[in-house]
Coordinates of C-alpha atoms and ligand atoms in Angstrom, one line a residue:
X81 CA -0.1 0.0 0.0
X82 CA 1.1 3.4 -0.7
X83 CA 0.6 6.5 1.8
X84 CA -2.6 7.8 1.9
X85 CA -4.1 11.1 0.0
X86 CA -6.3 13.7 1.4
X87 CA -8.7 14.9 -1.1
X88 CA -11.2 17.9 -0.5
X89 CA -14.5 17.9 -2.4
X90 CA -16.6 21.1 -2.4
X91 CA -20.1 20.9 -3.0
X92 CA -19.9 17.2 -1.9
X93 CA -23.6 17.0 -0.8
X94 CA -24.6 17.8 -4.5
X95 CA -25.3 15.6 -7.5
X96 CA -21.8 15.2 -9.0
X97 CA -20.3 14.9 -5.4
X98 CA -22.5 11.9 -5.0
X99 CA -21.2 10.3 -8.3
X100 CA -17.8 11.1 -7.4
X101 CA -17.4 10.1 -3.6
X102 CA -17.9 6.4 -4.0
X103 CA -15.7 6.0 -7.3
X104 CA -12.9 7.9 -5.5
X105 CA -13.3 5.8 -2.2
X106 CA -13.2 2.5 -4.4
X107 CA -9.8 3.4 -6.0
X108 CA -10.9 4.5 -9.4
X109 CA -9.0 7.8 -9.3
X110 CA -5.9 7.2 -7.6
X111 CA -5.7 3.3 -7.9
X112 CA -6.0 0.3 -6.0
X113 CA -3.2 0.5 -3.7
X114 CA -3.4 4.3 -2.7
X115 CA -5.7 4.9 0.5
X116 CA -7.7 8.2 0.6
X117 CA -9.0 10.6 3.2
X118 CA -12.0 12.5 2.1
X119 CA -12.8 16.1 3.2
X120 CA -16.4 16.9 2.3
X121 CA -16.9 20.9 2.1
X122 CA -20.4 22.1 1.9
X123 CA -22.7 25.2 2.8
X124 CA -25.2 24.7 5.7
X125 CA -28.0 23.9 3.2
X126 CA -26.0 21.1 1.8
X127 CA -24.5 19.7 4.7
X128 CA -27.0 17.1 5.6
X129 CA -26.6 15.7 2.2
X130 CA -23.1 15.4 2.6
X131 CA -23.5 13.9 6.1
X132 CA -25.8 11.2 4.4
X133 CA -23.2 10.4 1.8
X134 CA -20.6 10.0 4.6
X135 CA -23.0 7.4 6.4
X136 CA -23.1 5.7 3.1
X137 CA -19.6 5.6 2.4
X138 CA -19.1 4.1 6.0
X139 CA -21.6 1.4 5.0
X140 CA -19.4 0.6 1.8
X141 CA -16.6 -0.5 4.0
X142 CA -14.1 0.5 1.2
X143 CA -10.8 -0.7 2.2
X144 CA -8.8 2.2 0.6
X145 CA -11.1 4.9 2.6
X146 CA -9.3 5.9 5.7
X147 CA -11.6 8.6 6.8
X148 CA -14.4 11.1 5.8
X149 CA -14.9 14.4 7.3
X150 CA -17.8 16.7 6.8
X151 CA -17.4 20.5 7.1
X152 CA -18.7 23.9 6.5
X153 CA -15.4 25.6 6.9
X154 CA -13.0 26.0 3.8
X155 CA -10.1 26.4 6.2
X156 CA -10.8 22.9 7.8
X157 CA -11.6 21.2 4.5
X158 CA -8.3 22.4 2.9
X159 CA -6.0 22.0 5.7
X160 CA -3.3 19.6 4.6
X161 CA -5.4 18.8 1.4
X162 CA -3.2 17.2 -1.4
X163 CA -6.0 17.3 -3.9
X164 CA -9.0 19.7 -4.4
X165 CA -12.0 18.9 -6.6
X166 CA -13.9 22.3 -6.6
X167 CA -17.4 21.2 -7.5
X168 CA -19.6 23.4 -5.4
X169 CA -20.8 26.6 -7.3
X170 CA -23.5 28.9 -7.6
X171 CA -25.7 28.1 -10.5
X172 CA -27.6 30.8 -12.7
X173 CA -30.8 31.6 -11.3
X174 CA -33.7 33.3 -13.2
X175 CA -32.9 36.9 -14.3
X176 CA -29.2 36.5 -13.3
X177 CA -26.9 38.5 -15.5
X178 CA -23.3 36.7 -16.3
X179 CA -21.8 39.7 -13.9
X180 CA -24.3 38.4 -11.1
X181 CA -23.1 34.8 -11.4
X182 CA -19.4 35.8 -11.7
X183 CA -19.7 37.9 -8.5
X184 CA -21.7 35.1 -6.8
X185 CA -18.9 32.7 -7.8
X186 CA -16.1 35.1 -6.8
X187 CA -17.6 34.9 -3.3
X188 CA -17.2 31.1 -3.3
X189 CA -13.9 30.7 -5.1
X190 CA -12.1 33.6 -3.7
X191 CA -12.2 32.3 0.0
X192 CA -11.6 28.9 -1.0
X193 CA -8.3 29.9 -3.0
X194 CA -7.4 31.8 0.1
X195 CA -7.9 28.7 2.5
X196 CA -5.9 26.7 0.0
X197 CA -3.0 29.2 0.5
X198 CA -3.4 29.1 4.0
X199 CA -3.4 25.3 4.7
X200 CA -3.1 23.2 1.7
X201 CA -0.1 20.7 1.3
X202 CA 3.0 22.0 -0.8
X203 CA 2.2 19.7 -3.7
X204 CA -1.6 20.5 -3.7
X205 CA -3.3 20.5 -7.1
X206 CA -7.1 21.4 -7.8
X207 CA -9.4 21.0 -10.9
X208 CA -12.4 23.1 -11.0
X209 CA -15.8 21.6 -12.1
X210 CA -18.1 24.4 -11.0
X211 CA -19.4 26.7 -13.6
X212 CA -18.3 29.0 -15.0
X213 CA -15.2 26.5 -14.5
X214 CA -12.5 28.4 -16.3
X215 CA -13.2 31.8 -14.7
X216 CA -13.8 30.2 -11.4
X217 CA -10.2 28.6 -11.6
X218 CA -8.7 31.9 -12.4
X219 CA -10.3 33.3 -9.3
X220 CA -9.3 30.6 -7.1
X221 CA -5.7 30.8 -8.4
X222 CA -5.6 34.5 -8.0
X223 CA -6.8 34.4 -4.3
X224 CA -4.4 31.7 -3.3
X225 CA -1.4 33.9 -2.5
X226 CA 2.2 32.1 -2.7
X227 CA 0.5 28.8 -4.5
X228 CA 1.8 28.5 -8.0
X229 CA -1.1 29.4 -10.5
X230 CA -0.4 26.1 -12.3
X231 CA -1.7 24.2 -9.6
X232 CA -5.3 25.1 -10.5
X233 CA -6.8 23.7 -13.6
X234 CA -10.5 23.4 -14.9
X235 CA -12.4 20.6 -16.3
X236 CA -12.8 20.3 -20.1
X237 CA -12.3 16.4 -20.1
X238 CA -16.0 15.9 -20.2
X239 CA -16.1 18.1 -23.5
X240 CA -13.1 15.8 -24.8
X241 CA -14.9 12.5 -23.9
X242 CA -18.1 13.8 -25.4
X243 CA -16.0 14.4 -28.7
X244 CA -14.4 11.2 -28.7
X245 CA -18.1 9.8 -28.0
X246 CA -19.3 11.4 -31.4
X247 CA -16.6 9.9 -33.3
X248 CA -17.1 6.3 -31.9
X249 CA -20.8 6.6 -33.2
X250 CA -19.9 7.7 -36.7
X251 CA -16.6 5.7 -37.2
X252 CA -17.7 2.5 -35.5
X253 CA -14.5 2.1 -33.5
X254 CA -13.7 1.5 -29.8
X255 CA -13.2 4.8 -27.9
X256 CA -9.7 3.7 -27.2
X257 CA -8.8 3.5 -30.9
X258 CA -9.3 7.3 -30.9
X259 CA -6.3 9.5 -29.9
X260 CA -5.4 13.3 -30.0
X261 CA -8.7 14.8 -30.1
X262 CA -8.5 18.6 -28.6
X263 CA -11.0 20.9 -26.8
X264 CA -9.7 24.5 -27.1
X265 CA -10.7 27.3 -25.1
X266 CA -13.8 27.6 -22.6
X267 CA -15.9 25.1 -21.2
X268 CA -18.8 26.9 -22.9
X269 CA -20.8 26.6 -26.1
X270 CA -17.9 28.7 -27.7
X271 CA -15.2 25.9 -27.1
X272 CA -13.5 24.5 -30.4
X273 CA -13.6 20.8 -30.4
X274 CA -10.8 19.9 -33.0
X275 CA -10.0 16.6 -34.9
X276 CA -7.3 18.1 -37.1
X277 CA -4.6 16.1 -35.3
X278 CA -6.7 13.1 -34.2
X279 CA -6.0 9.4 -35.7
X280 CA -7.1 5.9 -35.1
X281 CA -4.9 3.3 -33.7
X282 CA -3.7 2.1 -37.1
X283 CA -2.6 5.6 -38.0
X284 CA -5.4 6.6 -40.2
X285 CA -6.4 10.2 -39.6
X286 CA -9.8 10.6 -38.3
X287 CA -10.3 13.2 -41.1
X288 CA -9.4 10.5 -43.8
X289 CA -11.6 7.9 -41.8
X290 CA -14.7 10.4 -41.8
X291 CA -14.3 11.2 -45.3
X292 CA -14.2 7.5 -46.2
X293 CA -17.4 6.8 -44.0
X294 CA -19.6 9.9 -45.0
X295 CA -18.7 9.7 -48.8
X296 CA -15.8 12.3 -49.4
X297 CA -13.8 15.1 -47.8
X298 CA -16.4 17.7 -48.3
X299 CA -19.3 15.4 -46.6
X300 CA -16.8 15.1 -43.8
X301 CA -15.9 18.8 -43.4
X302 CA -19.8 19.6 -43.5
X303 CA -20.3 16.9 -40.9
X304 CA -17.6 18.4 -38.6
X305 CA -18.8 22.1 -39.1
X306 CA -22.7 21.4 -38.9
X307 CA -22.9 18.5 -36.5
X308 CA -20.1 17.6 -34.7
X309 CA -18.6 21.1 -33.4
X310 CA -22.1 22.2 -32.4
X311 CA -23.2 18.9 -30.8
X312 CA -20.1 18.6 -28.5
X313 CA -20.1 22.4 -27.8
X314 CA -23.8 22.3 -26.8
X315 CA -24.0 19.1 -25.2
X316 CA -24.4 20.3 -21.9
X317 CA -27.4 22.2 -22.8
X318 CA -28.8 19.0 -24.7
X319 CA -28.3 16.8 -21.6
X320 CA -30.3 19.5 -19.3
X321 CA -33.0 19.5 -22.1
X322 CA -33.4 15.8 -22.2
X323 CA -32.7 14.9 -18.6
X324 CA -34.3 17.8 -17.0
X325 CA -31.0 18.6 -15.2
X326 CA -27.2 19.0 -15.9
X327 CA -24.7 16.2 -16.5
X328 CA -23.5 14.4 -13.4
X329 CA -22.1 10.8 -13.9
X330 CA -20.2 12.0 -17.1
X331 CA -19.2 14.9 -15.3
X332 CA -17.7 13.0 -12.3
X333 CA -16.3 10.3 -14.6
X334 CA -14.3 13.2 -16.5
X335 CA -13.3 14.9 -13.3
X336 CA -11.9 11.4 -12.2
X337 CA -10.1 10.9 -15.3
X338 CA -8.7 14.4 -15.2
X339 CA -7.2 13.8 -11.8
X340 CA -6.1 10.5 -12.5
X341 CA -4.1 11.3 -15.7
X342 CA -2.6 14.4 -14.0
X343 CA -1.6 12.6 -10.9
X344 CA -0.6 9.0 -12.6
X345 CA 0.2 10.2 -16.1
X346 CA -1.4 10.1 -19.6
X347 CA -1.3 7.3 -22.0
X348 CA -1.7 7.2 -25.7
X349 CA -1.3 10.6 -26.7
X350 CA -2.8 13.8 -25.1
X351 CA -5.9 14.9 -23.4
X352 CA -7.6 18.2 -23.0
X353 CA -7.5 20.4 -19.5
X354 CA -7.9 24.0 -18.8
X355 CA -4.7 25.4 -17.9
X356 CA -3.4 28.9 -16.8
X357 CA -2.0 30.0 -20.1
X358 CA 1.7 31.0 -20.3
X359 CA 1.0 32.6 -23.5
X360 CA 1.0 29.4 -25.5
X361 CA -0.7 29.7 -29.0
X362 CA -1.0 33.7 -28.4
X363 CA -3.5 33.0 -25.5
X364 CA -3.2 35.9 -23.2
X365 CA -1.2 34.9 -19.8
X366 CA -3.0 34.1 -16.9
X367 CA -6.4 33.2 -18.7
X368 CA -7.6 29.6 -17.8
X369 CA -7.9 28.0 -21.4
X370 CA -8.5 24.5 -22.6
X371 CA -5.4 23.0 -24.5
X372 CA -4.1 19.7 -25.6
X373 CA -2.1 18.4 -22.6
X374 CA 0.2 15.5 -21.2
X375 CA 1.2 14.6 -17.8
X376 CA 4.3 12.3 -17.0
X377 CA 2.7 11.6 -13.7
X378 CA 5.8 12.7 -11.9
X379 CA 4.0 15.3 -9.7
X380 CA 4.6 18.3 -12.2
X381 CA 1.0 18.1 -13.4
X382 CA -0.1 18.8 -16.6
X383 CA 1.9 20.6 -19.7
X384 CA 0.5 22.1 -22.9
X385 CA 1.5 20.5 -26.3
X386 CA 2.8 23.4 -28.2
X387 CA 3.5 24.3 -31.8
X388 CA 0.2 22.4 -33.4
X389 CA -0.8 23.8 -36.6
X390 CA -4.3 25.4 -37.2
X391 CA -6.0 26.1 -40.6
X392 CA -7.8 29.7 -40.9
X393 CA -11.3 28.3 -39.8
X394 CA -9.8 26.4 -36.7
X395 CA -7.8 29.5 -35.5
X396 CA -11.0 31.8 -35.8
X397 CA -13.0 29.3 -33.9
X398 CA -10.2 29.2 -31.2
X399 CA -9.9 33.1 -31.1
X400 CA -13.6 33.4 -30.4
X401 CA -13.6 31.0 -27.4
X402 CA -10.6 32.8 -26.2
X403 CA -12.2 36.3 -26.5
X404 CA -15.1 34.8 -24.2
X405 CA -12.5 34.0 -21.6
X406 CA -11.0 37.4 -21.7
X407 CA -14.4 38.9 -21.5
X408 CA -15.2 36.9 -18.4
X409 CA -11.8 37.8 -16.8
X410 CA -12.5 41.6 -17.5
X411 CA -16.0 41.3 -16.1
X412 CA -14.3 39.8 -12.9
X413 CA -11.6 42.3 -12.8
X414 CA -14.3 44.9 -13.0
X415 CA -15.9 43.6 -10.1
X416 CA -12.3 44.3 -8.0
X417 CA -12.0 40.5 -7.7
X418 CA -8.6 40.1 -9.5
Ligands
NAD240 P1 -25.8 20.4 -7.2 O1 -26.4 22.0 -7.3 O2 -26.4 19.1 -7.3 O3 -24.6 20.6 -6.4 C1 -23.7 21.6 -6.0 C2 -23.3 21.5 -4.4 O4 -22.6 22.5 -4.1 C3 -24.7 21.7 -3.7 O5 -24.7 20.6 -2.6 C4 -24.5 23.2 -2.8 O6 -24.9 23.3 -1.7 C5 -22.9 22.9 -3.1 N1 -22.4 24.4 -2.6 C6 -22.7 25.6 -3.2 N2 -21.9 26.7 -2.8 C7 -20.9 26.0 -2.0 C8 -19.7 26.5 -1.3 N3 -19.4 27.8 -1.4 N4 -18.8 25.5 -0.8 C9 -19.2 24.3 -0.8 N5 -20.3 23.8 -1.3 C10 -21.2 24.6 -1.9 O7 -24.9 20.6 -8.7 P2 -23.8 19.6 -9.6 O8 -25.0 18.8 -10.6 O9 -23.3 18.8 -8.6 O10 -23.0 20.7 -10.3 C11 -21.9 21.2 -9.7 C12 -21.4 22.2 -10.6 O11 -20.8 21.5 -11.9 C13 -22.4 23.3 -11.4 O12 -21.8 24.5 -11.3 C14 -22.5 22.6 -12.7 O13 -22.8 23.9 -13.7 C15 -21.2 22.2 -13.0 N6 -21.0 21.4 -14.1 C16 -19.5 21.5 -14.8 C17 -19.2 20.5 -15.6 C18 -17.8 20.6 -16.4 O14 -17.7 19.9 -17.3 N7 -17.1 21.5 -16.2 C19 -20.2 19.4 -16.1 C20 -21.3 19.3 -15.3 C21 -21.8 20.3 -14.4
LMR241 C1 -22.2 20.5 -19.0 O1 -21.3 20.8 -20.0 O2 -22.9 19.3 -18.7 C2 -22.1 21.5 -17.8 O3 -21.2 22.4 -17.7 C3 -23.5 21.9 -17.6 C4 -24.0 23.1 -18.5 O4 -24.5 24.1 -18.0 O5 -23.6 22.9 -19.8

């Protein structure tokens, strides 16, 4: 057995929290030989649900689960934490403008960033799931004085997996045969799901496989533009429409895969995650933007794959999503948060 790892999950009494906790405790995230200590952070309205989940975790008698603590104190929750999964966020309410949403979330992610700076372990890393995930990660990173900004990432693995899922359906291949899909930009409808570098296990490019399957290059381009990109980018809204509430199990699964790959290493090419930009691909520094990333699993976290080429259409789509991220950053700045 390895030493145990302390993981703080915010919003643990909510839907995604409930879908996350049992898989983490079962070893799905960090492996079957790494015990975990779980810290569940909630607000008073959500604390009973988190306490109920803690009772059920006890009833599972997971061999890897060393302890579960439920708290409403961010300082307690992050004290000594090594991994943070920041799920709890303020959803958009009726009549709420984007500035109101950003202000409400600044009131959550700012104090959590400060609590991380005050007490988290030196190797701490966080993934932000709560929306608007990229900008919430930016707020938390900015508030975490003394913690390197690259310790904060935001989840676009769900978008990445959604893109792979769409290709699986059309190409009739297994998900593990498709590599090097990319989500660029924001976890929002402006994101750019890109298959220009994607390929199958036998080396065939996804573009060639689509042309073969759909009856030529023009048909493949039309499918990418008219079906694939909008379907992936708007899948969150489609799930809300069909299910009546936003994605839960697929989001929890993606968050687990994001942390697993960051901690243990990526295999078979890259994945997608939103990282604090260091100016890669001309993205303004400091913006939390989705890129193709790899991890060696050595504690250094994700690093951006650089120098990939775009065509003009792809570059314009990416730039539009980056412009949205810049507008979100500026709106938060105008609130005096950054
Ligand atoms: P939910 O409403 O079921 O749960 C959210 C929980 O967060 C609630 O229990 C609430 O009490 C708690 N919470 C609110 N403020 C908190 C705070 N300050 N500290 C601790 N806990 C707090 O929502 P959900 O379905 O679990 O979704 C959670 C978030 O994840 C939402 O913002 C949703 O939009 C987002 N989401 C993101 C992705 C992604 O891919 N990035 C995908 C799906 C959902
Ligand atoms: C999702 O992608 O499923 C979530 O971010 C929910 C949403 O609002 O799109």
